[in-house]
CSV table of C-alpha atoms in Angstrom, one decimal:
chain,number,residue,atom,x,y,z
A,1,MET,CA,-129.7,-159.5,236.6
A,2,THR,CA,-129.7,-155.8,237.7
A,3,TRP,CA,-126.8,-153.5,237.2
A,4,GLY,CA,-126.2,-153.4,241.0
A,5,MET,CA,-125.9,-157.2,241.1
A,6,GLU,CA,-123.4,-157.2,238.2
A,7,ILE,CA,-121.1,-154.8,240.0
A,8,ASP,CA,-121.4,-156.8,243.1
A,9,GLY,CA,-120.4,-159.9,241.3
A,10,ASP,CA,-117.4,-158.2,239.5
A,11,CYS,CA,-116.1,-156.7,242.8
A,12,HIS,CA,-116.4,-160.0,244.6
A,13,THR,CA,-114.7,-162.0,241.9
A,14,LEU,CA,-111.8,-159.5,241.5
A,15,ARG,CA,-111.3,-159.1,245.2
A,16,SER,CA,-111.2,-162.9,245.8
A,17,ALA,CA,-108.6,-163.2,243.0
A,18,GLY,CA,-106.5,-160.4,244.4
A,19,LYS,CA,-106.8,-158.5,241.0
A,20,TYR,CA,-106.9,-155.1,242.7
A,21,GLY,CA,-105.6,-153.1,239.8
A,22,ARG,CA,-108.5,-154.3,237.6
A,23,LEU,CA,-110.9,-153.9,240.5
A,24,ILE,CA,-109.9,-150.2,240.9
A,25,GLU,CA,-110.7,-149.7,237.2
A,26,VAL,CA,-114.0,-151.5,237.3
A,27,VAL,CA,-115.2,-149.5,240.3
A,28,ARG,CA,-114.1,-146.2,238.8
A,29,GLU,CA,-116.0,-147.1,235.6
A,30,ALA,CA,-119.1,-148.0,237.6
A,31,VAL,CA,-119.0,-144.7,239.5
A,32,GLU,CA,-118.5,-142.8,236.2
A,33,LEU,CA,-121.5,-144.6,234.7
A,34,ASP,CA,-123.8,-143.9,237.7
A,35,ARG,CA,-122.5,-142.7,241.0
A,36,VAL,CA,-125.9,-143.0,242.5
A,37,ALA,CA,-126.7,-146.6,241.4
A,38,VAL,CA,-123.3,-147.9,242.5
A,39,GLN,CA,-124.2,-147.0,246.1
A,40,ARG,CA,-126.7,-149.8,246.2
A,41,SER,CA,-123.8,-152.3,245.8
A,42,TRP,CA,-122.7,-153.8,249.1
A,43,GLN,CA,-119.5,-155.1,247.5
A,44,TYR,CA,-118.7,-151.5,246.3
A,45,LYS,CA,-119.1,-150.2,249.8
A,46,LYS,CA,-117.0,-153.0,251.2
A,47,TRP,CA,-114.2,-152.3,248.7
A,48,CYS,CA,-114.3,-148.5,249.4
A,49,ALA,CA,-113.7,-149.4,253.1
A,50,GLU,CA,-110.9,-151.8,252.4
A,51,ARG,CA,-109.2,-149.5,250.0
A,52,TRP,CA,-109.4,-146.5,252.3
A,53,LYS,CA,-107.8,-148.5,255.1
A,54,ASN,CA,-105.1,-149.8,252.7
A,55,LEU,CA,-104.3,-146.3,251.5
A,56,PHE,CA,-104.3,-145.0,255.1
A,57,ILE,CA,-101.9,-147.7,256.3
A,58,SER,CA,-99.5,-147.0,253.4
A,59,GLU,CA,-99.4,-143.3,254.3
A,60,ALA,CA,-99.3,-143.8,258.1
A,61,VAL,CA,-96.1,-145.9,258.0
A,62,ARG,CA,-94.4,-142.9,256.6
A,63,ASP,CA,-95.3,-140.8,259.7
A,64,GLU,CA,-92.3,-141.4,262.0
A,65,ALA,CA,-94.1,-140.3,265.2
A,66,ALA,CA,-97.2,-142.4,264.6
A,67,LEU,CA,-95.1,-145.4,263.6
A,68,ALA,CA,-93.0,-145.1,266.8
A,69,VAL,CA,-96.2,-145.1,268.9
A,70,ALA,CA,-97.5,-148.1,267.0
A,71,LYS,CA,-94.3,-150.1,267.3
A,72,LYS,CA,-94.0,-149.3,271.0
A,73,LYS,CA,-97.2,-151.5,271.5
A,74,TYR,CA,-96.9,-153.8,268.5
A,75,GLY,CA,-93.2,-154.1,268.1
A,76,LYS,CA,-93.2,-157.7,266.9
A,77,GLN,CA,-95.5,-156.9,264.0
A,78,SER,CA,-94.6,-155.5,260.6
A,79,ASP,CA,-94.7,-151.7,260.3
A,80,ARG,CA,-98.0,-151.9,258.4
A,81,ALA,CA,-99.6,-154.3,260.8
A,82,ALA,CA,-98.5,-152.2,263.8
A,83,VAL,CA,-100.0,-149.1,262.4
A,84,ALA,CA,-103.2,-150.9,261.5
A,85,LEU,CA,-103.6,-152.5,264.9
A,86,ARG,CA,-102.8,-149.3,266.8
A,87,PHE,CA,-104.9,-146.8,264.8
A,88,LEU,CA,-107.7,-148.9,263.2
A,89,ARG,CA,-110.5,-150.9,264.9
A,90,GLU,CA,-111.7,-154.1,263.4
A,91,THR,CA,-108.6,-154.6,261.3
A,92,ASP,CA,-106.1,-157.4,261.7
A,93,ALA,CA,-102.5,-157.9,260.8
A,94,ALA,CA,-103.2,-160.2,257.8
A,95,PHE,CA,-105.3,-157.5,256.1
A,96,ALA,CA,-102.7,-154.8,256.8
A,97,ASP,CA,-100.0,-156.8,255.0
A,98,VAL,CA,-102.1,-157.3,251.8
A,99,GLU,CA,-100.3,-155.7,248.9
A,100,MET,CA,-102.5,-153.5,246.8
A,101,PRO,CA,-101.3,-151.1,244.0
A,102,ALA,CA,-100.2,-147.6,245.0
A,103,CYS,CA,-102.7,-144.9,244.1
A,104,GLU,CA,-101.8,-143.2,240.8
A,105,PHE,CA,-102.4,-139.8,242.3
A,106,SER,CA,-100.2,-136.7,242.0
A,107,SER,CA,-102.4,-133.8,242.8
A,108,LEU,CA,-105.9,-132.4,242.5
A,109,ARG,CA,-106.1,-129.7,239.8
A,110,GLU,CA,-109.8,-128.9,239.4
A,111,THR,CA,-111.1,-129.9,242.8
A,112,ARG,CA,-110.8,-127.7,246.0
A,113,PHE,CA,-110.5,-129.4,249.4
A,114,ILE,CA,-112.8,-127.5,251.8
A,115,PHE,CA,-112.4,-128.3,255.5
A,116,CYS,CA,-115.4,-127.6,257.7
A,117,PRO,CA,-114.4,-127.4,261.4
A,118,GLY,CA,-116.5,-128.2,264.4
A,119,LEU,CA,-117.7,-126.6,267.7
A,120,LEU,CA,-114.9,-124.6,269.6
A,121,ASN,CA,-113.0,-124.1,266.3
A,122,GLY,CA,-110.2,-121.7,267.2
A,123,LEU,CA,-111.0,-121.8,270.9
A,124,LEU,CA,-108.7,-124.7,271.7
A,125,PRO,CA,-104.9,-124.3,272.0
A,126,VAL,CA,-104.4,-125.7,268.5
A,127,ARG,CA,-106.5,-125.8,265.3
A,128,ALA,CA,-107.9,-129.0,263.7
A,129,PHE,CA,-105.3,-130.3,261.2
A,130,GLN,CA,-103.1,-127.4,262.0
A,131,ARG,CA,-100.0,-129.0,260.4
A,132,ALA,CA,-101.6,-131.5,258.1
A,133,LEU,CA,-103.6,-129.2,255.9
A,134,PRO,CA,-100.7,-126.8,255.1
A,135,GLU,CA,-98.5,-129.8,254.4
A,136,LEU,CA,-100.9,-131.1,251.8
A,137,GLU,CA,-100.8,-127.8,250.1
A,138,ARG,CA,-97.1,-127.3,250.3
A,139,ASP,CA,-96.6,-130.7,248.9
A,140,GLY,CA,-98.7,-129.7,245.9
A,141,LEU,CA,-101.3,-132.3,246.6
A,142,CYS,CA,-104.4,-130.0,246.6
A,143,GLN,CA,-105.6,-126.5,247.2
A,144,VAL,CA,-107.0,-126.2,250.7
A,145,LEU,CA,-109.7,-123.8,252.0
A,146,ARG,CA,-110.9,-123.7,255.6
A,147,ALA,CA,-114.5,-122.7,255.7
A,148,ASP,CA,-114.7,-119.7,258.1
A,149,LEU,CA,-117.4,-121.3,260.3
A,150,HIS,CA,-118.1,-119.6,263.7
A,151,PRO,CA,-117.0,-121.7,266.7
A,152,LEU,CA,-120.2,-120.9,268.6
A,153,ALA,CA,-123.0,-120.3,266.0
A,154,GLY,CA,-125.9,-122.3,264.8
A,155,CYS,CA,-125.9,-124.5,261.8
A,156,GLU,CA,-128.0,-122.2,259.6
A,157,SER,CA,-125.6,-119.3,260.2
A,158,ASN,CA,-122.6,-121.4,259.4
A,159,ALA,CA,-124.2,-122.9,256.3
A,160,GLU,CA,-124.2,-119.3,254.9
A,161,HIS,CA,-120.4,-119.1,255.4
A,162,LEU,CA,-119.9,-122.5,253.9
A,163,ALA,CA,-121.9,-121.5,250.9
A,164,ARG,CA,-119.6,-118.5,250.4
A,165,ALA,CA,-116.6,-120.9,250.5
A,166,ILE,CA,-118.1,-123.1,247.8
A,167,GLU,CA,-119.3,-120.3,245.6
A,168,LEU,CA,-116.6,-117.7,246.0
A,169,GLY,CA,-113.6,-119.4,247.6
A,170,VAL,CA,-113.9,-117.1,250.7
A,171,GLY,CA,-112.7,-118.4,254.0
A,172,LEU,CA,-109.3,-119.2,255.6
A,173,SER,CA,-106.2,-120.5,254.0
A,174,ALA,CA,-104.6,-123.8,255.0
A,175,ASP,CA,-102.4,-121.7,257.3
A,176,ARG,CA,-105.5,-119.9,258.7
A,177,GLU,CA,-105.0,-116.6,257.0
A,178,LEU,CA,-108.2,-114.8,256.0
A,179,VAL,CA,-109.1,-115.1,252.3
A,180,ASP,CA,-111.4,-112.3,251.4
A,181,GLU,CA,-113.4,-111.8,248.2
A,182,LYS,CA,-110.6,-109.8,246.5
A,183,ALA,CA,-108.0,-112.6,247.0
A,184,ALA,CA,-110.4,-115.5,246.6
A,185,GLN,CA,-110.5,-117.9,243.6
A,186,GLU,CA,-113.9,-119.4,242.9
A,187,PRO,CA,-113.7,-123.2,243.2
A,188,LYS,CA,-114.8,-125.3,240.2
A,189,ASN,CA,-115.6,-128.5,242.2
A,190,VAL,CA,-115.1,-129.2,245.9
A,191,ILE,CA,-114.6,-132.1,248.3
A,192,LEU,CA,-116.2,-131.2,251.7
A,193,PHE,CA,-114.4,-132.7,254.7
A,194,GLY,CA,-116.5,-132.1,257.8
A,195,TYR,CA,-115.3,-132.6,261.4
A,196,SER,CA,-117.8,-132.9,264.3
A,197,LYS,CA,-120.4,-130.1,264.2
A,198,GLY,CA,-119.0,-129.2,260.8
A,199,VAL,CA,-120.9,-132.2,259.4
A,200,ALA,CA,-124.2,-130.9,260.8
A,201,ASP,CA,-123.3,-127.5,259.2
A,202,ILE,CA,-122.7,-129.3,255.9
A,203,LEU,CA,-126.1,-131.2,256.1
A,204,THR,CA,-127.8,-127.9,256.8
A,205,LEU,CA,-126.2,-126.3,253.8
A,206,LEU,CA,-127.4,-129.2,251.5
A,207,VAL,CA,-131.0,-128.5,252.7
A,208,LYS,CA,-130.7,-124.7,252.3
A,209,ARG,CA,-128.7,-124.7,249.1
A,210,PRO,CA,-129.4,-127.8,247.1
A,211,ASP,CA,-128.4,-125.8,244.0
A,212,LEU,CA,-124.8,-126.2,245.1
A,213,ALA,CA,-124.9,-130.0,244.9
A,214,SER,CA,-123.5,-130.2,241.4
A,215,ARG,CA,-120.2,-128.6,242.7
A,216,ILE,CA,-119.9,-131.0,245.6
A,217,LYS,CA,-118.2,-134.2,244.4
A,218,CYS,CA,-118.2,-136.0,247.7
A,219,ILE,CA,-118.4,-135.5,251.4
A,220,PHE,CA,-116.3,-137.0,254.2
A,221,SER,CA,-117.8,-137.1,257.6
A,222,TRP,CA,-114.9,-137.2,260.1
A,223,ALA,CA,-116.1,-137.9,263.7
A,224,GLY,CA,-119.2,-136.2,262.5
A,225,ALA,CA,-122.1,-135.2,264.7
A,226,ALA,CA,-124.8,-135.9,262.2
A,227,GLY,CA,-126.9,-137.5,265.0
A,228,GLY,CA,-126.0,-135.0,267.6
A,229,SER,CA,-124.2,-135.6,270.9
A,230,TYR,CA,-125.4,-136.7,274.3
A,231,ILE,CA,-122.7,-134.6,275.7
A,232,ALA,CA,-124.2,-131.6,274.0
A,233,ASP,CA,-127.6,-132.6,275.4
A,234,ASP,CA,-126.1,-132.3,278.9
A,235,VAL,CA,-124.6,-128.9,278.4
A,236,TYR,CA,-127.6,-127.5,276.5
A,237,SER,CA,-130.0,-128.6,279.3
A,238,VAL,CA,-128.0,-126.4,281.7
A,239,LEU,CA,-128.0,-123.4,279.4
A,240,SER,CA,-131.4,-123.5,277.8
A,241,GLY,CA,-133.5,-122.2,280.6
A,242,VAL,CA,-131.0,-119.6,281.8
A,243,GLU,CA,-130.6,-115.9,280.8
A,244,GLU,CA,-127.4,-115.0,279.1
A,245,ASP,CA,-124.7,-114.9,281.7
A,246,PRO,CA,-121.0,-114.6,280.8
A,247,ASP,CA,-120.0,-116.5,283.9
A,248,LEU,CA,-122.3,-119.4,283.1
A,249,LEU,CA,-121.2,-119.5,279.5
A,250,ASP,CA,-117.6,-119.7,280.7
A,251,LYS,CA,-118.5,-122.6,282.9
A,252,ALA,CA,-120.3,-124.4,280.1
A,253,ILE,CA,-117.3,-124.1,277.8
A,254,ALA,CA,-115.0,-125.0,280.6
A,255,SER,CA,-116.9,-128.3,281.0
A,256,MET,CA,-115.9,-129.2,277.5
A,257,ALA,CA,-112.4,-127.7,277.5
A,258,PRO,CA,-111.3,-126.2,280.9
A,259,PHE,CA,-108.4,-124.2,279.4
A,260,THR,CA,-110.6,-122.3,276.9
A,261,LYS,CA,-111.6,-118.8,277.8
A,262,LEU,CA,-114.7,-117.5,276.0
A,263,PRO,CA,-114.2,-113.8,276.1
A,264,GLU,CA,-110.8,-114.0,274.4
A,265,ILE,CA,-111.9,-115.7,271.2
A,266,VAL,CA,-114.6,-114.4,269.0
A,267,GLN,CA,-113.5,-110.7,268.8
A,268,ARG,CA,-113.6,-110.6,265.0
A,269,ARG,CA,-117.2,-112.0,264.9
A,270,LYS,CA,-118.4,-111.3,268.4
A,271,ASP,CA,-121.9,-110.4,267.2
A,272,GLU,CA,-122.4,-113.8,265.6
A,273,THR,CA,-121.9,-115.8,268.8
A,274,GLU,CA,-125.0,-117.8,269.6
A,275,ILE,CA,-123.8,-120.6,271.9
A,276,LYS,CA,-127.3,-121.8,272.9
A,277,LEU,CA,-128.3,-122.2,269.3
A,278,ALA,CA,-125.0,-123.9,268.5
A,279,LEU,CA,-125.6,-126.4,271.3
A,280,ARG,CA,-129.2,-126.8,270.5
A,281,ASP,CA,-128.3,-127.8,266.9
A,282,LEU,CA,-126.1,-130.5,268.3
A,283,THR,CA,-128.7,-132.1,270.6
A,284,THR,CA,-129.8,-135.6,269.7
A,285,MET,CA,-133.5,-134.6,269.5
A,286,TRP,CA,-132.8,-131.7,267.2
A,287,ARG,CA,-130.6,-133.6,264.9
A,288,ARG,CA,-132.9,-136.6,264.8
A,289,GLN,CA,-135.8,-134.4,263.8
A,290,PHE,CA,-133.7,-132.7,261.2
A,291,MET,CA,-132.7,-136.0,259.6
A,292,LEU,CA,-136.3,-137.3,259.7
A,293,GLU,CA,-137.4,-134.2,257.8
A,294,HIS,CA,-134.6,-133.9,255.3
A,295,GLU,CA,-132.8,-137.3,254.9
A,296,ARG,CA,-134.6,-138.1,251.6
A,297,LEU,CA,-133.8,-134.7,250.1
A,298,ILE,CA,-130.2,-135.0,251.1
A,299,ASN,CA,-129.9,-138.5,249.7
A,300,ASP,CA,-131.6,-137.6,246.5
A,301,LEU,CA,-128.9,-135.0,245.7
A,302,GLY,CA,-126.8,-138.0,244.8
A,303,ILE,CA,-123.6,-136.8,246.6
A,304,PRO,CA,-121.4,-139.8,247.8
A,305,ILE,CA,-120.9,-139.5,251.5
A,306,PHE,CA,-118.1,-141.4,253.4
A,307,ASN,CA,-118.2,-142.0,257.2
A,308,LEU,CA,-115.1,-142.2,259.4
A,309,SER,CA,-115.8,-142.5,263.1
A,310,GLY,CA,-113.6,-142.7,266.2
A,311,SER,CA,-113.5,-145.2,269.0
A,312,THR,CA,-111.7,-144.9,272.4
A,313,SER,CA,-112.0,-146.0,276.0
A,314,ALA,CA,-112.5,-144.0,279.1
A,315,MET,CA,-108.8,-144.7,280.1
A,316,GLU,CA,-107.6,-143.1,276.9
A,317,VAL,CA,-109.3,-139.7,277.1
A,318,PRO,CA,-108.2,-136.5,278.9
A,319,SER,CA,-109.1,-136.6,282.6
A,320,PHE,CA,-111.7,-133.9,282.3
A,321,GLN,CA,-113.5,-135.9,279.6
A,322,PHE,CA,-113.6,-139.1,281.7
A,323,GLN,CA,-117.0,-138.6,283.1
A,324,GLY,CA,-118.5,-137.9,279.6
A,325,ALA,CA,-116.8,-141.0,278.1
A,326,MET,CA,-118.2,-143.1,280.9
A,327,ARG,CA,-121.7,-141.7,280.2
A,328,LEU,CA,-121.4,-142.6,276.6
A,329,ASN,CA,-120.0,-146.1,277.4
A,330,LYS,CA,-123.4,-147.0,278.8
A,331,ILE,CA,-124.8,-146.4,275.3
A,332,ASP,CA,-122.0,-147.4,273.1
A,333,GLY,CA,-118.6,-148.8,274.2
A,334,ASN,CA,-117.1,-147.6,270.9
A,335,ASN,CA,-117.8,-143.9,271.4
A,336,ASP,CA,-115.0,-141.4,270.7
A,337,MET,CA,-115.7,-139.4,274.0
A,338,GLN,CA,-118.0,-137.0,272.2
A,339,VAL,CA,-120.3,-139.0,270.0
A,340,THR,CA,-121.4,-142.6,269.6
A,341,GLN,CA,-121.0,-144.6,266.4
A,342,ASP,CA,-124.7,-144.2,265.7
A,343,GLN,CA,-124.5,-140.4,266.1
A,344,SER,CA,-121.3,-140.2,264.1
A,345,ARG,CA,-122.4,-142.1,261.0
A,346,ILE,CA,-124.7,-140.6,258.4
A,347,GLN,CA,-127.0,-143.4,257.6
A,348,MET,CA,-128.6,-143.3,254.2
A,349,PRO,CA,-128.1,-145.1,250.8
A,350,MET,CA,-125.6,-142.6,249.5
A,351,ALA,CA,-123.4,-143.0,252.6
A,352,THR,CA,-120.6,-145.5,253.0
A,353,ASP,CA,-118.8,-146.5,256.2
A,354,LEU,CA,-115.1,-146.5,255.6
A,355,ALA,CA,-113.5,-147.1,259.0
A,356,MET,CA,-113.7,-147.0,262.7
A,357,LEU,CA,-110.5,-145.4,264.0
A,358,HIS,CA,-108.8,-146.0,267.3
A,359,ALA,CA,-108.6,-142.4,268.5
A,360,HIS,CA,-110.6,-140.1,270.6
A,361,HIS,CA,-112.5,-137.1,269.2
A,362,TRP,CA,-109.7,-134.6,269.6
A,363,ASP,CA,-106.9,-137.1,268.7
A,364,MET,CA,-108.5,-137.6,265.3
A,365,SER,CA,-108.0,-133.9,264.3
A,366,TYR,CA,-105.8,-131.9,266.7
A,367,ASP,CA,-102.1,-131.9,267.0
A,368,SER,CA,-100.5,-132.2,270.5
A,369,PHE,CA,-101.7,-129.6,272.9
A,370,PRO,CA,-98.9,-127.5,274.6
A,371,LYS,CA,-96.9,-129.3,277.2
A,372,ALA,CA,-98.1,-127.0,280.0
A,373,ILE,CA,-101.6,-128.3,279.4
A,374,ARG,CA,-100.6,-131.9,278.9
A,375,MET,CA,-98.9,-131.8,282.3
A,376,SER,CA,-102.4,-131.3,283.9
A,377,SER,CA,-104.1,-134.0,282.0
A,378,PRO,CA,-102.9,-137.1,280.1
A,379,HIS,CA,-103.9,-138.1,276.5
A,380,LEU,CA,-103.5,-134.7,274.9
A,381,ASP,CA,-100.5,-135.8,272.9
A,382,HIS,CA,-102.8,-136.8,270.0
A,383,PRO,CA,-100.6,-139.2,268.0
A,384,PHE,CA,-103.1,-140.2,265.4
A,385,PRO,CA,-101.6,-139.8,261.9
A,386,LYS,CA,-103.8,-137.0,260.5
A,387,LYS,CA,-102.1,-136.2,257.3
A,388,ALA,CA,-102.2,-139.9,256.3
A,389,ALA,CA,-106.0,-139.9,256.9
A,390,LEU,CA,-106.5,-136.8,254.8
A,391,LEU,CA,-104.4,-138.1,252.0
A,392,ALA,CA,-106.1,-141.5,252.0
A,393,SER,CA,-109.4,-139.7,251.7
A,394,ILE,CA,-108.3,-137.5,248.8
A,395,GLN,CA,-106.7,-140.5,247.1
A,396,LEU,CA,-109.9,-142.6,247.4
A,397,ALA,CA,-112.0,-139.7,245.9
A,398,TYR,CA,-109.5,-139.4,243.1
A,399,GLU,CA,-109.4,-143.1,242.4
A,400,LEU,CA,-113.2,-143.3,242.3
A,401,GLY,CA,-113.3,-140.5,239.8
A,402,LEU,CA,-115.0,-138.1,242.2
A,403,ALA,CA,-112.2,-135.6,242.2
A,404,SER,CA,-109.6,-134.5,239.6
């Protein structure tokens, strides 16, 4: 019997018996023994998914706004079931009400949480996790660093900025204040949490700087664009054969977010703007070729990767995203309005799928947009409980022994 088969058997037996406390201990011991070999265990992956959902539900019921949204639709269900049914796909009320031990987590002392934002970072009316990340830090749960990735730059350029965040602690604070080298504190270990194009930037970093792998304890792909985006394909096809034209660039950005104005944003790093390259790096063909060339190298670094993807319907997205969502529906009915499930999930042995969330691409990360904008388009209120998702991810990493 192989070691992988043994952990499979242990997980199955303990899960079936409801001995979750012991199961948590066994899985942590297995990860400490060999965090690469454990990834071959299907039962381990299944447990990680169930545990993340359980932790998420436990935190989400404490979010009064999210709970109110959930109860409005599922008022006859328990609070836990209502939250699960509203914000998780493929999860039923019975699972939501299963009692598991609370995570014995207080805070991360030696591991820095580095957030890697996506395309248009800083160009939209709010930032990704604008309230949630500062709250995590104010609550003493972890130290947060936002990688200072350019909103309209290619992956290789952004990989250099991400490397500086990992090596030096340079970037932006949770509250989005610039952290320069004089004020920076070098991280000992890091969790990378990538959103959208931020995941493609992370993967590029791993190829360019495999020497940093020992510092990276795990990676969370949050609505990641590891496989590119068909929406990016469409925009890039318009831009690729055209000379630089400010008006055309404005139109391209407006097709993704009509209230964003390109000239007003990248003043601090105007010279780094390379919108064609940024979009090219998000095309399906480019990302597919990248993974064909580098998947083995990335997998062999032995860094656990956790996938969390979004799922919505065309009737749940902002009106100006409706056409794109309908286009993606022809490919995958569980798209998040920007990427399909296949594009969003990193697919390799070191990767584990944790959950498909009921939220569109922006709802997963952005707070409510200003009321003036929401009056012109529905579904910009973004009720998804973001802090609960971040905390569940940190708790899972801690519980698995991947962060301390």
